[in-house]
Coordinates of C-alpha atoms in Angstrom, one line a residue:
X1 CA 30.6 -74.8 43.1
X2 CA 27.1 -74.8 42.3
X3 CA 26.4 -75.0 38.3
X4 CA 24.8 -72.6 36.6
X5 CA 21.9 -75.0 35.5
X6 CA 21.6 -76.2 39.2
X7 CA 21.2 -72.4 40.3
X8 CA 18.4 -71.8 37.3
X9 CA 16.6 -74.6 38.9
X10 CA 16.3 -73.5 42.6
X11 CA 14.7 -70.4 41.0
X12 CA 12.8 -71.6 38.5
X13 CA 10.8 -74.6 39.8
X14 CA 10.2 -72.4 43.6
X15 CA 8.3 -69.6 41.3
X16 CA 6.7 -71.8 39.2
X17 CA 5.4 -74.2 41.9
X18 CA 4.2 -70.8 43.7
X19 CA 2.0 -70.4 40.3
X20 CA 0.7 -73.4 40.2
X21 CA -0.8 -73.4 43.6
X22 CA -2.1 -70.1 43.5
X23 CA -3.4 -71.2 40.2
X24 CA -4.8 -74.4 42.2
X25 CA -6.6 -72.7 44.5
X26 CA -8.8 -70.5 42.2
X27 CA -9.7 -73.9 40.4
X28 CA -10.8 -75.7 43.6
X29 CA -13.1 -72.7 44.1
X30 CA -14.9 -73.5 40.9
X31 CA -13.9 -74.0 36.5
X32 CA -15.8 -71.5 34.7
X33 CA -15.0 -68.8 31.8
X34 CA -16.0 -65.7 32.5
X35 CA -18.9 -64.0 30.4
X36 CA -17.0 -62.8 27.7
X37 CA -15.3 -66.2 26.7
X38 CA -19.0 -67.3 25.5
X39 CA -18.7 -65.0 22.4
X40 CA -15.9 -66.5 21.4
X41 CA -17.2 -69.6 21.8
X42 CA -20.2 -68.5 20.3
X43 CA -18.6 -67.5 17.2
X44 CA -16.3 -70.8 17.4
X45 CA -19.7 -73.3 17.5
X46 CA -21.1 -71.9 14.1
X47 CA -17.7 -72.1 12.4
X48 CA -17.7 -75.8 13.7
X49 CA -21.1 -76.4 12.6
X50 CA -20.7 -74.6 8.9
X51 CA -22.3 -71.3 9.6
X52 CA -19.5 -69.3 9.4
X53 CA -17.3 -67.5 11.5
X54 CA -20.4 -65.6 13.0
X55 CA -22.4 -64.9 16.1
X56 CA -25.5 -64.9 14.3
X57 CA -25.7 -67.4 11.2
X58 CA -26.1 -65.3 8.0
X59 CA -24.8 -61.9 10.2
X60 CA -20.9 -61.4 9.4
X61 CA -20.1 -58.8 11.4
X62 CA -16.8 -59.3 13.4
X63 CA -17.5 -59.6 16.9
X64 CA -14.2 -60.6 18.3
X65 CA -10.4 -59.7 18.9
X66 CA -8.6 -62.5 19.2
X67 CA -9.0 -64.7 16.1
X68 CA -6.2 -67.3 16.6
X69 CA -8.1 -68.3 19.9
X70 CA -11.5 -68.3 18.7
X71 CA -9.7 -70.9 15.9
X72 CA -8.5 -73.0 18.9
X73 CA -11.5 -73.0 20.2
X74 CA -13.1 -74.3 17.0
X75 CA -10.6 -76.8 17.8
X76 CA -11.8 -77.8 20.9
X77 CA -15.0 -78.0 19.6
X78 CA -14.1 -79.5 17.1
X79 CA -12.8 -82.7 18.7
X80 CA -15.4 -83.1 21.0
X81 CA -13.6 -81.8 24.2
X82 CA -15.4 -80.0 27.1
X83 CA -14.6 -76.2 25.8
X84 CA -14.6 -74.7 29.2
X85 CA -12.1 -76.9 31.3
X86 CA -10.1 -77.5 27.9
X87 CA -10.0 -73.3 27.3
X88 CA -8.6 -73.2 30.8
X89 CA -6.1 -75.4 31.5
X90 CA -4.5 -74.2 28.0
X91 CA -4.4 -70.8 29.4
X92 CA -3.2 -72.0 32.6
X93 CA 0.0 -73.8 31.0
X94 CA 0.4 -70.5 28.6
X95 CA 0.5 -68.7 32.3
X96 CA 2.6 -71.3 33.4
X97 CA 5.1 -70.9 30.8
X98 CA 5.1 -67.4 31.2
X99 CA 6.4 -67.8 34.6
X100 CA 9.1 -69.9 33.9
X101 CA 10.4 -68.1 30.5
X102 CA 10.9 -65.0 32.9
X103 CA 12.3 -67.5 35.4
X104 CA 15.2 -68.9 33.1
X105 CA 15.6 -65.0 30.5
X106 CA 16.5 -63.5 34.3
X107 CA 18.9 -66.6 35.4
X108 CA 20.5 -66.1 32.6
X109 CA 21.1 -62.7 32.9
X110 CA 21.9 -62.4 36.5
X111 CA 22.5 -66.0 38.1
X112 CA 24.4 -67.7 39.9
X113 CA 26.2 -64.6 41.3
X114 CA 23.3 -62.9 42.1
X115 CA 20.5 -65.5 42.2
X116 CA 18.3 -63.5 44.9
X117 CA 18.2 -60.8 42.3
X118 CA 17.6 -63.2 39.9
X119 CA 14.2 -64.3 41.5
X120 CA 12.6 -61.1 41.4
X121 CA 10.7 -61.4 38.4
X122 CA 9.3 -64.6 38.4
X123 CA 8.6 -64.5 42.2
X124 CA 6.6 -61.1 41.6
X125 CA 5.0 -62.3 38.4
X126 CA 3.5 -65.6 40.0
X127 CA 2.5 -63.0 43.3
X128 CA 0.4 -61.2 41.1
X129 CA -2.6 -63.1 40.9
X130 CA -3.8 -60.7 37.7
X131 CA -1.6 -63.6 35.9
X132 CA -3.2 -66.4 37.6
X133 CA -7.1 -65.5 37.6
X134 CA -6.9 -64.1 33.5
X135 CA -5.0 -67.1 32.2
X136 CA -7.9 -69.0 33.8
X137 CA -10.4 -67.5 32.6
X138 CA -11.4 -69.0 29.3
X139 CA -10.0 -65.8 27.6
X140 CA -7.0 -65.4 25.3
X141 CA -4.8 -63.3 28.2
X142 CA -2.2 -66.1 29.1
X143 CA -2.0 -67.1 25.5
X144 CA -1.0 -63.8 23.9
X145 CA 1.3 -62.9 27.2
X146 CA 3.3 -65.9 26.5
X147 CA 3.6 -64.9 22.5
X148 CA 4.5 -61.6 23.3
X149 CA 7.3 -62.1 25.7
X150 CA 8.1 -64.9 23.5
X151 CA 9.2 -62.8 20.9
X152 CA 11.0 -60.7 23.0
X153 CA 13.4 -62.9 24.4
X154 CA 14.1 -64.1 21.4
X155 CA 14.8 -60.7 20.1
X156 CA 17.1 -59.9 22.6
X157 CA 18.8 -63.2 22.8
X158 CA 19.7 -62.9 18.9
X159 CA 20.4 -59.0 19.5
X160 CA 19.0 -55.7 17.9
X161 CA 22.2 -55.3 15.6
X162 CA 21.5 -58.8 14.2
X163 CA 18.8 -59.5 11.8
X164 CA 15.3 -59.1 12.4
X165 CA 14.3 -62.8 12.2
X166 CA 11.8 -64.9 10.6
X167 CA 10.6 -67.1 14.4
X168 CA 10.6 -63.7 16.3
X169 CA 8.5 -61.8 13.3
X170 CA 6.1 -65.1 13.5
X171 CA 5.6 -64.8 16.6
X172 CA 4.9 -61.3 17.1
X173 CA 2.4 -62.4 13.8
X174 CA 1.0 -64.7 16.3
X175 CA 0.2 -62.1 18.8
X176 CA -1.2 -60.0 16.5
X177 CA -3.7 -62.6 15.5
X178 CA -4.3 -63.1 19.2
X179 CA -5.1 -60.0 20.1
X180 CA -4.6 -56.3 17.8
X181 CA -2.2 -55.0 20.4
X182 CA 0.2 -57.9 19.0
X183 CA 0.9 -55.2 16.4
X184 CA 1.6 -52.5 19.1
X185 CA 4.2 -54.8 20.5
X186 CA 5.8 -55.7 16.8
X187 CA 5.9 -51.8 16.4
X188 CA 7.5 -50.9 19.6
X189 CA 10.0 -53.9 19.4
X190 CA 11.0 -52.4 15.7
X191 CA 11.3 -49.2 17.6
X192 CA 14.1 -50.3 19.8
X193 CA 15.8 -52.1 17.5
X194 CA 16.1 -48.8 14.7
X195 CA 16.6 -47.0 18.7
X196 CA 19.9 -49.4 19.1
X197 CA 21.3 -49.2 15.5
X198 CA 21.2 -45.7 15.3
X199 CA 22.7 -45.3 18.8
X200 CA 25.9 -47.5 17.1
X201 CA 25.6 -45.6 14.5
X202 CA 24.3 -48.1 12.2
X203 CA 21.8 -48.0 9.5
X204 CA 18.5 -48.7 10.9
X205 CA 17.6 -51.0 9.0
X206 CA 19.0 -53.7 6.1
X207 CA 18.7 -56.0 3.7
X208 CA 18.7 -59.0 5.9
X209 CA 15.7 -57.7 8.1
X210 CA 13.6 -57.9 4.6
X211 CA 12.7 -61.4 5.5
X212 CA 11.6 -61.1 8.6
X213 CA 9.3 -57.3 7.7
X214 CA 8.1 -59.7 4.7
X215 CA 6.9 -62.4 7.2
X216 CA 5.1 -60.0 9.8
X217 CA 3.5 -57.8 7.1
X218 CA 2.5 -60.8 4.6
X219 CA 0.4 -62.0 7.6
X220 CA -1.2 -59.4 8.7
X221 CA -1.5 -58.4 4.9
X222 CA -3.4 -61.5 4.4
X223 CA -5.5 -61.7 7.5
X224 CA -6.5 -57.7 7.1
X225 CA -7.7 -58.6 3.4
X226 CA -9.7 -61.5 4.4
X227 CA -11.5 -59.4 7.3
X228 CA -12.0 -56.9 5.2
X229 CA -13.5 -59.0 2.4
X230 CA -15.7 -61.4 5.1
X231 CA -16.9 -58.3 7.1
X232 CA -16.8 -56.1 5.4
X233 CA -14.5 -54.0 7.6
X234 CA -11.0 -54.1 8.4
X235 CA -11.5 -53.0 12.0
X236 CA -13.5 -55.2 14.5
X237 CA -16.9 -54.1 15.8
X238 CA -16.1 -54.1 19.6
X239 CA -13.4 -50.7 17.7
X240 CA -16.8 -49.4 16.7
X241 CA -18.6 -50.4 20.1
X242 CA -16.0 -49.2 21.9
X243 CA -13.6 -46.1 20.9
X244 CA -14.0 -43.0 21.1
X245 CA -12.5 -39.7 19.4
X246 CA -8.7 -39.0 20.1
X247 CA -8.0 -38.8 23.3
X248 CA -11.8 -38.8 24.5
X249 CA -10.9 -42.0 26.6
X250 CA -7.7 -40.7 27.7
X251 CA -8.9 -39.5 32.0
X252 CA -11.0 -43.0 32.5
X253 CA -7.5 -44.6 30.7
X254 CA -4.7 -42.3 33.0
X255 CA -7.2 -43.5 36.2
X256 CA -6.8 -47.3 35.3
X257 CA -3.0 -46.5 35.0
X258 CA -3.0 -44.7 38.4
X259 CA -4.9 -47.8 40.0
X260 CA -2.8 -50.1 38.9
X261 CA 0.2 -48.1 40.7
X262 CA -1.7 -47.5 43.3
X263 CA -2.9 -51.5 44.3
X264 CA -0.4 -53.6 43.9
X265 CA 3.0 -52.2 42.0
X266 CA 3.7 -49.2 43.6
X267 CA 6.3 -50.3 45.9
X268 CA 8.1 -51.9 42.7
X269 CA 7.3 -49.2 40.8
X270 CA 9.6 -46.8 42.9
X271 CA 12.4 -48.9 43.0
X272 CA 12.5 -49.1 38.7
X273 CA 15.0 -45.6 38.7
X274 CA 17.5 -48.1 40.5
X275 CA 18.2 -50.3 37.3
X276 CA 19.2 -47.2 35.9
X277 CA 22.7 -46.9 37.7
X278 CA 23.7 -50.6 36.5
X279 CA 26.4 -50.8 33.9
X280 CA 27.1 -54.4 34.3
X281 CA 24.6 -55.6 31.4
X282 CA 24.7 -54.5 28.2
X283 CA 22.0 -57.3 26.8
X284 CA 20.0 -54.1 26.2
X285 CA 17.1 -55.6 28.1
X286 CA 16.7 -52.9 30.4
X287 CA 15.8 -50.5 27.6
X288 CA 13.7 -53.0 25.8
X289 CA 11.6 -53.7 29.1
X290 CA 11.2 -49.9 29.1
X291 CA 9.9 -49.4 25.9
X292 CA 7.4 -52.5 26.1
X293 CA 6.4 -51.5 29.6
X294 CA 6.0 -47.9 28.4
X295 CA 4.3 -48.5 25.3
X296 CA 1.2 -50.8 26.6
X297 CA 0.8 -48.4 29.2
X298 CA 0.2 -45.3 26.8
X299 CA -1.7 -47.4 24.7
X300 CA -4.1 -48.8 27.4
X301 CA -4.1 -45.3 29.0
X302 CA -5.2 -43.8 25.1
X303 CA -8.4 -46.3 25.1
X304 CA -10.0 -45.6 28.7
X305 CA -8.6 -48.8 30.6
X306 CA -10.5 -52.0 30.9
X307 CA -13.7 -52.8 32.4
X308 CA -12.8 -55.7 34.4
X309 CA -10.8 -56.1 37.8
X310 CA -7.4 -57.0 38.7
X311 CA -5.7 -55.1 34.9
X312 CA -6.5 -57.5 32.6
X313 CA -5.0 -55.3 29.6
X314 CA -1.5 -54.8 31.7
X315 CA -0.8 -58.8 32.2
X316 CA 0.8 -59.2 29.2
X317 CA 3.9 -56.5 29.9
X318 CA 4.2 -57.6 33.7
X319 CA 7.1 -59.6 32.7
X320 CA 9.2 -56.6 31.4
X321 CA 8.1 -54.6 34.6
X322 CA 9.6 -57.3 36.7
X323 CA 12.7 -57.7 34.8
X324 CA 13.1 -54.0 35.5
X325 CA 12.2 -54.2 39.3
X326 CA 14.4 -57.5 39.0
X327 CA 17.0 -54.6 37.8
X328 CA 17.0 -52.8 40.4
X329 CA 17.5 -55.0 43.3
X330 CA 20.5 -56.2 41.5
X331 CA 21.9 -52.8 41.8
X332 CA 22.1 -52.9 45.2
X333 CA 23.0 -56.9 45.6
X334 CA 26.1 -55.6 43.1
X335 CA 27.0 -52.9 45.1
X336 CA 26.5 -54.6 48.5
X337 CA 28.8 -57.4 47.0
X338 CA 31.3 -55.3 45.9
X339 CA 31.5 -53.5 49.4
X340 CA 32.5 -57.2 51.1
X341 CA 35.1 -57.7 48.6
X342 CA 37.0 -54.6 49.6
X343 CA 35.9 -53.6 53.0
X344 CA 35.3 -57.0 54.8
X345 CA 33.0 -55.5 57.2
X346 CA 30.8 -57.3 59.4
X347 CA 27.0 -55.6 57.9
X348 CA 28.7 -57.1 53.9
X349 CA 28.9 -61.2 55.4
X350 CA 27.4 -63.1 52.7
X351 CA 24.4 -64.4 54.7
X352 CA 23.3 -60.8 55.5
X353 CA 23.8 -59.9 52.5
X354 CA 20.8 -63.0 51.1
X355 CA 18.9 -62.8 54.2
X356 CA 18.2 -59.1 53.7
X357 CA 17.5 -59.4 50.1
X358 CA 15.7 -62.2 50.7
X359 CA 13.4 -60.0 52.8
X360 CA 13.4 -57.5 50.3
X361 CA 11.6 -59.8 48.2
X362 CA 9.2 -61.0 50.4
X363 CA 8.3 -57.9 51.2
X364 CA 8.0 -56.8 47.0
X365 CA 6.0 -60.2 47.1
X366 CA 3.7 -59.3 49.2
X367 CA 3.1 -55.8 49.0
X368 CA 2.3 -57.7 44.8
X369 CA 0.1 -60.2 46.4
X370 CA -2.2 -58.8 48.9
X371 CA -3.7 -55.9 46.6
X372 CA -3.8 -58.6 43.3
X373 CA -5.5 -61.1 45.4
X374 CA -8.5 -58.6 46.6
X375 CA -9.3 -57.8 42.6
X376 CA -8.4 -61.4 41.2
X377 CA -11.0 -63.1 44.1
X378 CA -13.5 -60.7 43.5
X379 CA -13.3 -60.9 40.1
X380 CA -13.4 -65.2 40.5
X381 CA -16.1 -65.4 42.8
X382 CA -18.4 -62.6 41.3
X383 CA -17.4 -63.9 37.5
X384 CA -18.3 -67.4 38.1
X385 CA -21.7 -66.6 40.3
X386 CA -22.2 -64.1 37.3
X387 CA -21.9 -66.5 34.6
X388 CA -23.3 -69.4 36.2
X389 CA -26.7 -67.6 36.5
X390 CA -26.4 -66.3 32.3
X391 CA -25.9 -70.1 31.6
X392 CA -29.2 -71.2 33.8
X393 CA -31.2 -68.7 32.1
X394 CA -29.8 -69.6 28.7
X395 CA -30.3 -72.9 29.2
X396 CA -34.1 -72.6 30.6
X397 CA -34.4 -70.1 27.1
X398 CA -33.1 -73.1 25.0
X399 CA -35.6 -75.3 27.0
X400 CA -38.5 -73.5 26.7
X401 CA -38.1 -71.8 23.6
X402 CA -38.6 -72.6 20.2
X403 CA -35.3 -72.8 17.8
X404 CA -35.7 -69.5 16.5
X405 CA -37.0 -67.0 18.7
X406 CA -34.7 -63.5 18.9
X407 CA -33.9 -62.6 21.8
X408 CA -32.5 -59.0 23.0
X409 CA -30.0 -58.9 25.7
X410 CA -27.0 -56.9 27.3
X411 CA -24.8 -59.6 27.9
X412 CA -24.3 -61.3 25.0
X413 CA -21.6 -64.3 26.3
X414 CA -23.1 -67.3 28.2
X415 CA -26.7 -66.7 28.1
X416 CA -26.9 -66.7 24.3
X417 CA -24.3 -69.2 24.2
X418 CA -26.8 -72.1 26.3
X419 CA -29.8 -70.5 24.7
X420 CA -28.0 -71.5 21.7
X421 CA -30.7 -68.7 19.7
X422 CA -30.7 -65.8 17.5
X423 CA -29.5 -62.6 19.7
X424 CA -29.5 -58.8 19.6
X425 CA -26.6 -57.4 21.6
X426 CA -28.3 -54.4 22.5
X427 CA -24.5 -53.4 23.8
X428 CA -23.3 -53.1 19.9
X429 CA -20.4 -55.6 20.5
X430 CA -21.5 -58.2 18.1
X431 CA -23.9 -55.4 16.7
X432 CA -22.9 -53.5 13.6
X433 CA -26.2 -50.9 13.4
X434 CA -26.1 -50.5 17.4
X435 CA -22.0 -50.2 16.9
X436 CA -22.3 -47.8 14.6
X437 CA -24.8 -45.6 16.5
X438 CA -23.2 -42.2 17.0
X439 CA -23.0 -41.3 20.6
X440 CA -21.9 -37.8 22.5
X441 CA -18.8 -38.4 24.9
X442 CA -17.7 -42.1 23.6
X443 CA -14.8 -42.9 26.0
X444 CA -16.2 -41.2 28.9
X445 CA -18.3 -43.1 30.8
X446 CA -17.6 -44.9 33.7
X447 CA -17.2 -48.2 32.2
X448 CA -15.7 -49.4 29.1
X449 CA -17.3 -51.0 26.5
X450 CA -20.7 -50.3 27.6
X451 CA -21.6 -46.5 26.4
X452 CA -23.1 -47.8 22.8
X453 CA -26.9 -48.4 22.7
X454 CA -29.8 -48.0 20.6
X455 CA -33.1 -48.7 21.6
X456 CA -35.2 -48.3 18.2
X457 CA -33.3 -50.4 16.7
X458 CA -33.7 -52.8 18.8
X459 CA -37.9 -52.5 18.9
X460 CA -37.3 -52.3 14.8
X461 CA -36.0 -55.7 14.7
X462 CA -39.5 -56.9 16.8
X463 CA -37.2 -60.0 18.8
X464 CA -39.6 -62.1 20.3
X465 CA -38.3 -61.5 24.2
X466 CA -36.3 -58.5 25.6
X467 CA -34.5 -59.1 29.1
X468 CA -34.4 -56.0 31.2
X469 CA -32.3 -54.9 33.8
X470 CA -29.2 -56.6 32.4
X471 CA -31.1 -59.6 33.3
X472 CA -33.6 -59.5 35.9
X473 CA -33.1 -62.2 38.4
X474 CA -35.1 -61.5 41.5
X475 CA -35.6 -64.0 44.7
X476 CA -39.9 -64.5 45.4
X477 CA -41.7 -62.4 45.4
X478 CA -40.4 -60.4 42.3
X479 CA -40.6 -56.7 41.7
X480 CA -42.1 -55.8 38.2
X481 CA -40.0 -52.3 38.4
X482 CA -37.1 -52.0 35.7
X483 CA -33.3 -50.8 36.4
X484 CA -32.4 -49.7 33.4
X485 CA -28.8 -50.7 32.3
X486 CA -27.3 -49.5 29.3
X487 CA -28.8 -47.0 26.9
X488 CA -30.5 -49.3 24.7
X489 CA -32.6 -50.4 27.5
X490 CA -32.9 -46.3 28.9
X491 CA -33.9 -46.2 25.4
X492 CA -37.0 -49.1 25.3
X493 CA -38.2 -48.3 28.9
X494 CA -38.5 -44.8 28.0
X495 CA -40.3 -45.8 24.6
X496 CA -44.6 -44.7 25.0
X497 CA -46.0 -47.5 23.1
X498 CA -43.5 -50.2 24.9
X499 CA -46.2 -52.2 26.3
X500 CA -49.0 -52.0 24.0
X501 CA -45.9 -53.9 21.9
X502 CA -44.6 -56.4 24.7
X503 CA -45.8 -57.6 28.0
X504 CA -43.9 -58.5 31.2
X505 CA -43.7 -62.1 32.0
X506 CA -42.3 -64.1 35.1
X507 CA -41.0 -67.0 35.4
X508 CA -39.5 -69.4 38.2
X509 CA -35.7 -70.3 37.0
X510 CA -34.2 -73.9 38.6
X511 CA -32.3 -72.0 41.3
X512 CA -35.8 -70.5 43.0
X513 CA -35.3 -66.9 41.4
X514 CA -37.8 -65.1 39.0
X515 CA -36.8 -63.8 35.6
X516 CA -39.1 -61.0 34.7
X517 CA -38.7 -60.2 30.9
X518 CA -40.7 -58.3 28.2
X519 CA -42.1 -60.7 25.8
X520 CA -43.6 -60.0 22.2
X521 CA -47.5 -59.4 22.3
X522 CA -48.2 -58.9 18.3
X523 CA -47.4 -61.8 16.1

């Protein structure tokens, strides 16, 4: 008789080796964080050098979400470690570990007697390459993944009509320090629990969750004071930058929703109603899965989606969805089981019964895969060639420029990060006038994140250069003809007195290309 720790290993070391070498083969194509990652970093190398927690020394304006990373970062830093390599093979092992959590919560729950059904979850989680590529990317994606489903195993493995406890409100404190929507998954988990109790007919809550409300709030309490006293502002700027009215962002946000059905987990998707008709296990997390999954995807639909390939902002509640499409399958394993225990008919044998649901799998697996792969690649290959050009202009800045000089630019990640100068993110993110810019439609536009701008403000300031065109990398012989990208830059171009105020310049960048830029004529 195969053991039960025996049958928890042939599923989880299969899924997580299948992570680990899709993981592998993005790193042999190339190591670099994607854009974004540099303002982290940014704000991570002047706290390590006694500036301040700050993307521009003596500027406290909050520029970031996901303050427990940027503080492992400093860490990094801190200790001399390369920060890009170190950033992600942390996130890698956080993706890792996601993989096999979800690997041993659905053993648990389903194996050995149904260990096909049992490898759903982790097998479709390590197929989606969403996982793989954002855990690698320098960001905080795998990190607060693995915090949230962290916290809600725990949860249900102590129960809903236990106490709230003090590791699984830490953890979801954790989260929230990761990333805001830690509070979002605090909130719905809370949610089912009252959901539970009152179902029992208990009271919803008691004396002996105190502790574990008084941990959760007592951190956030503390962190939301300091933010507010540092900044200024409880909310971060990239809120400011980036939200719109109720419900403004709410078409762009049900769109992102409906792509992410549409490539990749709408085969899964469909099969979710099965899990219903299973009244095997009473774990309750079926109905936790549902509310997580359901939750994020309201909440992500509410503010307009994400801006970057392969659903960045869904990775972290994939590993309820799978649990529930790991549901479903068991259903019919259960059913198909039961029908060669009593009819002992040839089509119920035992080794049609795994070879079919072994197909089943491969086919979820791959209808997972070959859509996740398309956005994760193009999001690897375009990312890296993307941020490898902002660091060779920001290092050619920090070259030929003195210590100093302001610089005006739309992407404010690697390029200021190797140009290692004073920056104006004519995009508002790190920006608190061009944040707080009022703007018709917020939430509307096409992508997210990039509708604030303001163009006098940036001339106001007088920074020394201004790069155009996002930045405008041409191959010889250069055009001197802008394309616009953003309104701040709609803005300057448009602006009558632009070049009696700056000048175009051109010049030759390492790789052969030309970087045409407006630099300051008046003193």
């Amino acid at each position: 008789m195969t053991r039960p720790r025996d049958s928890m290993l042939w599923v989880v070391l299969p899924c997580l080796g299948l992570y680990l070498c899709m993981a592998a083969w993005f790193l042999l194509h190339g190591v670099e964080a994607i854009d974004d990652a540099y303002i982290s970093l940014r704000y991570a190398r002047n706290l390590v050098r006694g500036a301040g927690l700050v993307y521009n020394p003596g500027e406290f304006v909050q520029g970031y979400t996901n303050f427990l990373w940027v503080l492992i970062m400093a860490g990094v830093l801190s200790v001399g470690l390369p920060a890009v390599p170190t950033l992600c093979a942390l996130g890698g092992l956080a993706g890792a570990a996601v993989v096999t959590l979800t690997a041993v919560w659905s053993c648990r729950r389903l194996a050995p007697g149904l260990r096909i059904s049992a490898g759903v979850a982790p097998v479709l989680l390590a197929s989606n390459l969403g996982l793989v590529v954002w855990s690698l990317r320098g960001l905080e994606t795998g990190l607060f993944t693995l915090l949230i489903l962290s916290g809600g195993l725990l949860y249900l493995r102590r129960g809903p009509l236990g106490p709230l406890s003090m590791p699984v409100a830490l953890l979801f404190a954790l989260a929230a320090l990761t990333r805001p929507e830690g509070v979002l998954a605090f909130a719905l988990t809370l949610g089912h629990l009252i959901l539970v109790r009152l179902r029992q007919g208990r009271a919803p809550l008691s004396r002996d969750d105190v502790p574990g409300l008084a941990l959760f709030l007592v951190v956030l309490g503390v962190y939301g004071a300091w933010t507010t006293w540092y900044y200024g502002d409880l909310l971060p700027n990239t809120f400011h930058a980036k939200v719109g009215g109720p419900l403004a962002s709410l078409p762009r946000g049900l769109g992102y929703l409906w792509k992410f059905g549409r490539y990749g987990t709408g085969l899964p998707l469909l099969l979710i109603p099965l899990s219903l008709l299973s009244r095997r296990r009473r774990d309750h997390t079926r109905s936790y899965a549902c509310i997580m999954t359901a939750g994020f995807a309201l909440y992500v639909a509410a503010v307009g989606g994400d801006v970057f390939p392969a659903y960045r902002f869904l990775i972290p509640v994939l590993p309820f969805f799978y649990l529930l499409v790991a549901d479903a399958v068991a259903v019919v394993e259960e059913r198909w089981r039961h029908r060669q225990a009593t009819a002992r008919r040839w089509w119920a044998g035992e080794g049609l019964i795994r070879g079919t649901l072994a197909l089943v799998l491969a086919v979820l697996a791959l209808a997972t895969f070959r859509p996740s792969s398309a956005f994760a690649w193009r999001e690897w290959r375009g990312g890296n060639r993307y941020t490898r050009s902002m660091l060779m202009v920001g290092n050619w800045l920090h070259a030929h420029e003195p210590p100093g000089t302001w610089i005006a630019v739309n992407p404010a990640g690697a390029l200021p990060y190797a140009a290692d100068l004073p920056a104006i993110d004519m995009l508002g993110l790190t920006d608190r006038e061009i944040a707080g810019t009022p703007i018709s439609g917020l939430g509307t536009g096409r992508l997210a994140g990039h509708e604030k701008g303001n163009g006098a403000s940036v001339l106001r300031r007088r920074p020394e250069l201004i790069l155009m065109s996002g930045v405008k990398l041409d191959v010889d012989p250069p055009t001197r003809e802008w394309n616009p990208h953003g309104r701040s830059e709609h803005e300057i171009a448009a602006t009558p007195d632009l070049y009696r105020i700056y000048g175009l310049e051109q010049q030759a960048m390492p790789d052969g290309r030309i970087l045409t830029f407006l630099r300051r004529r008046e003193p």
